C-alpha atoms as an extended CHARMM CRD file, in Angstrom:
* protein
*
        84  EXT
         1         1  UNK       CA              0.0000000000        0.0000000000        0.0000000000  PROA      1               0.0000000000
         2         2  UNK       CA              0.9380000000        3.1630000000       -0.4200000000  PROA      2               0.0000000000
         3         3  UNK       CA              0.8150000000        6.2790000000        2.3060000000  PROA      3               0.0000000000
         4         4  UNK       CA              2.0900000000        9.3990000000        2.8420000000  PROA      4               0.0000000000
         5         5  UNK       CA              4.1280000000       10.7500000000        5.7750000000  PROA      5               0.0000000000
         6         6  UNK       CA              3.4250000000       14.2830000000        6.5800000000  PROA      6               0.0000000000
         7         7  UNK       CA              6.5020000000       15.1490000000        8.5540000000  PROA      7               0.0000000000
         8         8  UNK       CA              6.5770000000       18.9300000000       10.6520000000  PROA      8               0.0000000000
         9         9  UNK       CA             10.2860000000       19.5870000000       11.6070000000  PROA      9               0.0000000000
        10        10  UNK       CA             10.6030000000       22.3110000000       14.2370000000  PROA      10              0.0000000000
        11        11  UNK       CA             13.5200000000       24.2960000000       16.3230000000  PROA      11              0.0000000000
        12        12  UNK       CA             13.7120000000       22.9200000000       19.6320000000  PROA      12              0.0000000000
        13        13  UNK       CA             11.3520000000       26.0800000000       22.0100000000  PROA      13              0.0000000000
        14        14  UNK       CA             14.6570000000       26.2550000000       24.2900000000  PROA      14              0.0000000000
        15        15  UNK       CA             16.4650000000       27.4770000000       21.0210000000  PROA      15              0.0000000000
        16        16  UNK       CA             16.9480000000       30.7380000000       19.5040000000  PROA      16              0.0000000000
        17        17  UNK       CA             15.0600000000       30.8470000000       15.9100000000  PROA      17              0.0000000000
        18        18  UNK       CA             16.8660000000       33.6290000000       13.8500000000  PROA      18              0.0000000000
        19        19  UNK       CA             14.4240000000       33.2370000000       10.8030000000  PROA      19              0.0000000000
        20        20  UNK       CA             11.4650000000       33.3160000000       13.5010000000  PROA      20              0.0000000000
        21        21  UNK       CA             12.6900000000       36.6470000000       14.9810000000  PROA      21              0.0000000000
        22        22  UNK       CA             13.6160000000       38.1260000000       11.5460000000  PROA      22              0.0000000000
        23        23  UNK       CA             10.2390000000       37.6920000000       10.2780000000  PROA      23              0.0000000000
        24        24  UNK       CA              8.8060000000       38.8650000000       13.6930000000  PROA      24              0.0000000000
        25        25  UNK       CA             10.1930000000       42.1000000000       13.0800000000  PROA      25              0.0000000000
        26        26  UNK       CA              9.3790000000       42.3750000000        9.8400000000  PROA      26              0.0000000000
        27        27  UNK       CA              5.5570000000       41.8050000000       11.0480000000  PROA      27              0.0000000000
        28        28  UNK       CA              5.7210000000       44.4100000000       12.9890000000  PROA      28              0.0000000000
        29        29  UNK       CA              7.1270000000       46.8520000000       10.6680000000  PROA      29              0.0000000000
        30        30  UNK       CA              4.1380000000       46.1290000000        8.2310000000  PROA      30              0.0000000000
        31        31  UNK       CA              2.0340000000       46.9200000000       12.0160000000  PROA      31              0.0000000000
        32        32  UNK       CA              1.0640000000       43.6490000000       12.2810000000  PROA      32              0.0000000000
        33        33  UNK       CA              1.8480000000       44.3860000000       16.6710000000  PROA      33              0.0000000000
        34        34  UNK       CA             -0.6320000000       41.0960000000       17.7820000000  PROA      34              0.0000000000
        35        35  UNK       CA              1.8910000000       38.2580000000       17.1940000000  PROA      35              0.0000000000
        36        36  UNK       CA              4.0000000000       37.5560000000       19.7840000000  PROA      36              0.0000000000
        37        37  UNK       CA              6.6510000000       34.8950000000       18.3640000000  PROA      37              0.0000000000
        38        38  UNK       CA              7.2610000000       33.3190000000       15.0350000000  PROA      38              0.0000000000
        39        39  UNK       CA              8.9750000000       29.7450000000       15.0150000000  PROA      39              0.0000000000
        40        40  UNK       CA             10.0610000000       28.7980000000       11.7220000000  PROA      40              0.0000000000
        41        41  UNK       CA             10.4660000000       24.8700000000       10.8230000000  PROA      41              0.0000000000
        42        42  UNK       CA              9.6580000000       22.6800000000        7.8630000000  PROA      42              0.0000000000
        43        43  UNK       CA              7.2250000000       20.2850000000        6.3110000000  PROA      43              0.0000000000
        44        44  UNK       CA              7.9320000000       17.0600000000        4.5700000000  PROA      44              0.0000000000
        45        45  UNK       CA              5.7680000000       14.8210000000        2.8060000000  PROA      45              0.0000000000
        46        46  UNK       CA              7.2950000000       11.5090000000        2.0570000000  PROA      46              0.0000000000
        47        47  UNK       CA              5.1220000000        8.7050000000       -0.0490000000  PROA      47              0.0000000000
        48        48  UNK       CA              6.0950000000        5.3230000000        1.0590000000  PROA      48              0.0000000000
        49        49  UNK       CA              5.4400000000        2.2460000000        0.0910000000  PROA      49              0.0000000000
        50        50  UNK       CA              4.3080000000       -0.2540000000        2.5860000000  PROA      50              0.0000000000
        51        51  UNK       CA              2.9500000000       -3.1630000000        3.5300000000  PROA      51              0.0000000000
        52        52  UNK       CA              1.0470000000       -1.5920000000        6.5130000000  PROA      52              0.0000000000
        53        53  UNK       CA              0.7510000000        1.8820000000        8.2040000000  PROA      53              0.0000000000
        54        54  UNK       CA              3.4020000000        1.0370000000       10.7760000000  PROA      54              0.0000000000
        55        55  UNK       CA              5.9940000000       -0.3920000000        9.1240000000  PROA      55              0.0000000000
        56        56  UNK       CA              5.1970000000        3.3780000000        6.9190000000  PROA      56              0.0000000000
        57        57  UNK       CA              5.7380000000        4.9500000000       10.6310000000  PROA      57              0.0000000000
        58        58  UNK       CA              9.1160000000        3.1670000000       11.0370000000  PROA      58              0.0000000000
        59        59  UNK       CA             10.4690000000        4.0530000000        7.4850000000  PROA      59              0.0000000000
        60        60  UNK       CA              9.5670000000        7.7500000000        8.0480000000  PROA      60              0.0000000000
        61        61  UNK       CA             11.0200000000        7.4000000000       11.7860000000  PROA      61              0.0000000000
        62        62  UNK       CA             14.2470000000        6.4440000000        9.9320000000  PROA      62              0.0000000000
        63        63  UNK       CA             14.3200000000        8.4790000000        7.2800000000  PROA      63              0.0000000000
        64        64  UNK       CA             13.7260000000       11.7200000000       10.4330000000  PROA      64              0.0000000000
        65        65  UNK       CA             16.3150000000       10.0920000000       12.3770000000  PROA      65              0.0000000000
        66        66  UNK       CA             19.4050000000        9.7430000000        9.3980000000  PROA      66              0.0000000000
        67        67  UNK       CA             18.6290000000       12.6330000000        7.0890000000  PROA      67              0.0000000000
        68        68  UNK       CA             15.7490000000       14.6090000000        7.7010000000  PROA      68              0.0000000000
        69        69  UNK       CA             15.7350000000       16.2770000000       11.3200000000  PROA      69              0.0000000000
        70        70  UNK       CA             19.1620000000       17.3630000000       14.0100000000  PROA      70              0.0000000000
        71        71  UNK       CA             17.5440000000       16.4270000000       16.9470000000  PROA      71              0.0000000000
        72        72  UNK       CA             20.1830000000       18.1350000000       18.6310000000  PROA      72              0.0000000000
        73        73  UNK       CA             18.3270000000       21.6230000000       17.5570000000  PROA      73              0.0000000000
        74        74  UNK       CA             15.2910000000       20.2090000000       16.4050000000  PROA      74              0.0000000000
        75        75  UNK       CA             11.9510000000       17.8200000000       16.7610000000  PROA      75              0.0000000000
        76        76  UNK       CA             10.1360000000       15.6400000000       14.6530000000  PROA      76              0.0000000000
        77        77  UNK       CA              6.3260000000       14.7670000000       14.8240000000  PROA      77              0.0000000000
        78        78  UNK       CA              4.9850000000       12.3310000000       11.6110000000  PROA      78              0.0000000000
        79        79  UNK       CA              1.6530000000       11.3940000000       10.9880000000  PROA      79              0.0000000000
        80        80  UNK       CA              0.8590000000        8.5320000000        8.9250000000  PROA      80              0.0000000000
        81        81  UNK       CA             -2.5810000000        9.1210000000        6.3890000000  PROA      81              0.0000000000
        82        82  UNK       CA             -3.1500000000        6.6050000000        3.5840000000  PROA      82              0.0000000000
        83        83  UNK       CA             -2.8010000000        7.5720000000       -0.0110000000  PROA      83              0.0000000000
        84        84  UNK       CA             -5.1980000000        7.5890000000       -2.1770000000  PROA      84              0.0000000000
Protein backbone atom coordinates (compact mmCIF):
# COMPACT_ATOMS: atom_id res chain seq x y z
CA UNK A 1 0.00 0.00 0.00
CA UNK A 2 0.94 3.16 -0.42
CA UNK A 3 0.82 6.28 2.31
CA UNK A 4 2.09 9.40 2.84
CA UNK A 5 4.13 10.75 5.77
CA UNK A 6 3.43 14.28 6.58
CA UNK A 7 6.50 15.15 8.55
CA UNK A 8 6.58 18.93 10.65
CA UNK A 9 10.29 19.59 11.61
CA UNK A 10 10.60 22.31 14.24
CA UNK A 11 13.52 24.30 16.32
CA UNK A 12 13.71 22.92 19.63
CA UNK A 13 11.35 26.08 22.01
CA UNK A 14 14.66 26.26 24.29
CA UNK A 15 16.47 27.48 21.02
CA UNK A 16 16.95 30.74 19.50
CA UNK A 17 15.06 30.85 15.91
CA UNK A 18 16.87 33.63 13.85
CA UNK A 19 14.42 33.24 10.80
CA UNK A 20 11.47 33.32 13.50
CA UNK A 21 12.69 36.65 14.98
CA UNK A 22 13.62 38.13 11.55
CA UNK A 23 10.24 37.69 10.28
CA UNK A 24 8.81 38.87 13.69
CA UNK A 25 10.19 42.10 13.08
CA UNK A 26 9.38 42.38 9.84
CA UNK A 27 5.56 41.80 11.05
CA UNK A 28 5.72 44.41 12.99
CA UNK A 29 7.13 46.85 10.67
CA UNK A 30 4.14 46.13 8.23
CA UNK A 31 2.03 46.92 12.02
CA UNK A 32 1.06 43.65 12.28
CA UNK A 33 1.85 44.39 16.67
CA UNK A 34 -0.63 41.10 17.78
CA UNK A 35 1.89 38.26 17.19
CA UNK A 36 4.00 37.56 19.78
CA UNK A 37 6.65 34.90 18.36
CA UNK A 38 7.26 33.32 15.03
CA UNK A 39 8.98 29.74 15.02
CA UNK A 40 10.06 28.80 11.72
CA UNK A 41 10.47 24.87 10.82
CA UNK A 42 9.66 22.68 7.86
CA UNK A 43 7.23 20.29 6.31
CA UNK A 44 7.93 17.06 4.57
CA UNK A 45 5.77 14.82 2.81
CA UNK A 46 7.29 11.51 2.06
CA UNK A 47 5.12 8.71 -0.05
CA UNK A 48 6.10 5.32 1.06
CA UNK A 49 5.44 2.25 0.09
CA UNK A 50 4.31 -0.25 2.59
CA UNK A 51 2.95 -3.16 3.53
CA UNK A 52 1.05 -1.59 6.51
CA UNK A 53 0.75 1.88 8.20
CA UNK A 54 3.40 1.04 10.78
CA UNK A 55 5.99 -0.39 9.12
CA UNK A 56 5.20 3.38 6.92
CA UNK A 57 5.74 4.95 10.63
CA UNK A 58 9.12 3.17 11.04
CA UNK A 59 10.47 4.05 7.48
CA UNK A 60 9.57 7.75 8.05
CA UNK A 61 11.02 7.40 11.79
CA UNK A 62 14.25 6.44 9.93
CA UNK A 63 14.32 8.48 7.28
CA UNK A 64 13.73 11.72 10.43
CA UNK A 65 16.32 10.09 12.38
CA UNK A 66 19.40 9.74 9.40
CA UNK A 67 18.63 12.63 7.09
CA UNK A 68 15.75 14.61 7.70
CA UNK A 69 15.74 16.28 11.32
CA UNK A 70 19.16 17.36 14.01
CA UNK A 71 17.54 16.43 16.95
CA UNK A 72 20.18 18.14 18.63
CA UNK A 73 18.33 21.62 17.56
CA UNK A 74 15.29 20.21 16.40
CA UNK A 75 11.95 17.82 16.76
CA UNK A 76 10.14 15.64 14.65
CA UNK A 77 6.33 14.77 14.82
CA UNK A 78 4.98 12.33 11.61
CA UNK A 79 1.65 11.39 10.99
CA UNK A 80 0.86 8.53 8.92
CA UNK A 81 -2.58 9.12 6.39
CA UNK A 82 -3.15 6.60 3.58
CA UNK A 83 -2.80 7.57 -0.01
CA UNK A 84 -5.20 7.59 -2.18
Amino acid sequence: MNYIAEINVMPLSDLLDPAGKAVLGGLEKLGITSATDVRIGKHIQLKISSPSESQAMEIARDAVKKLLANPVMEQADIRIVQAS
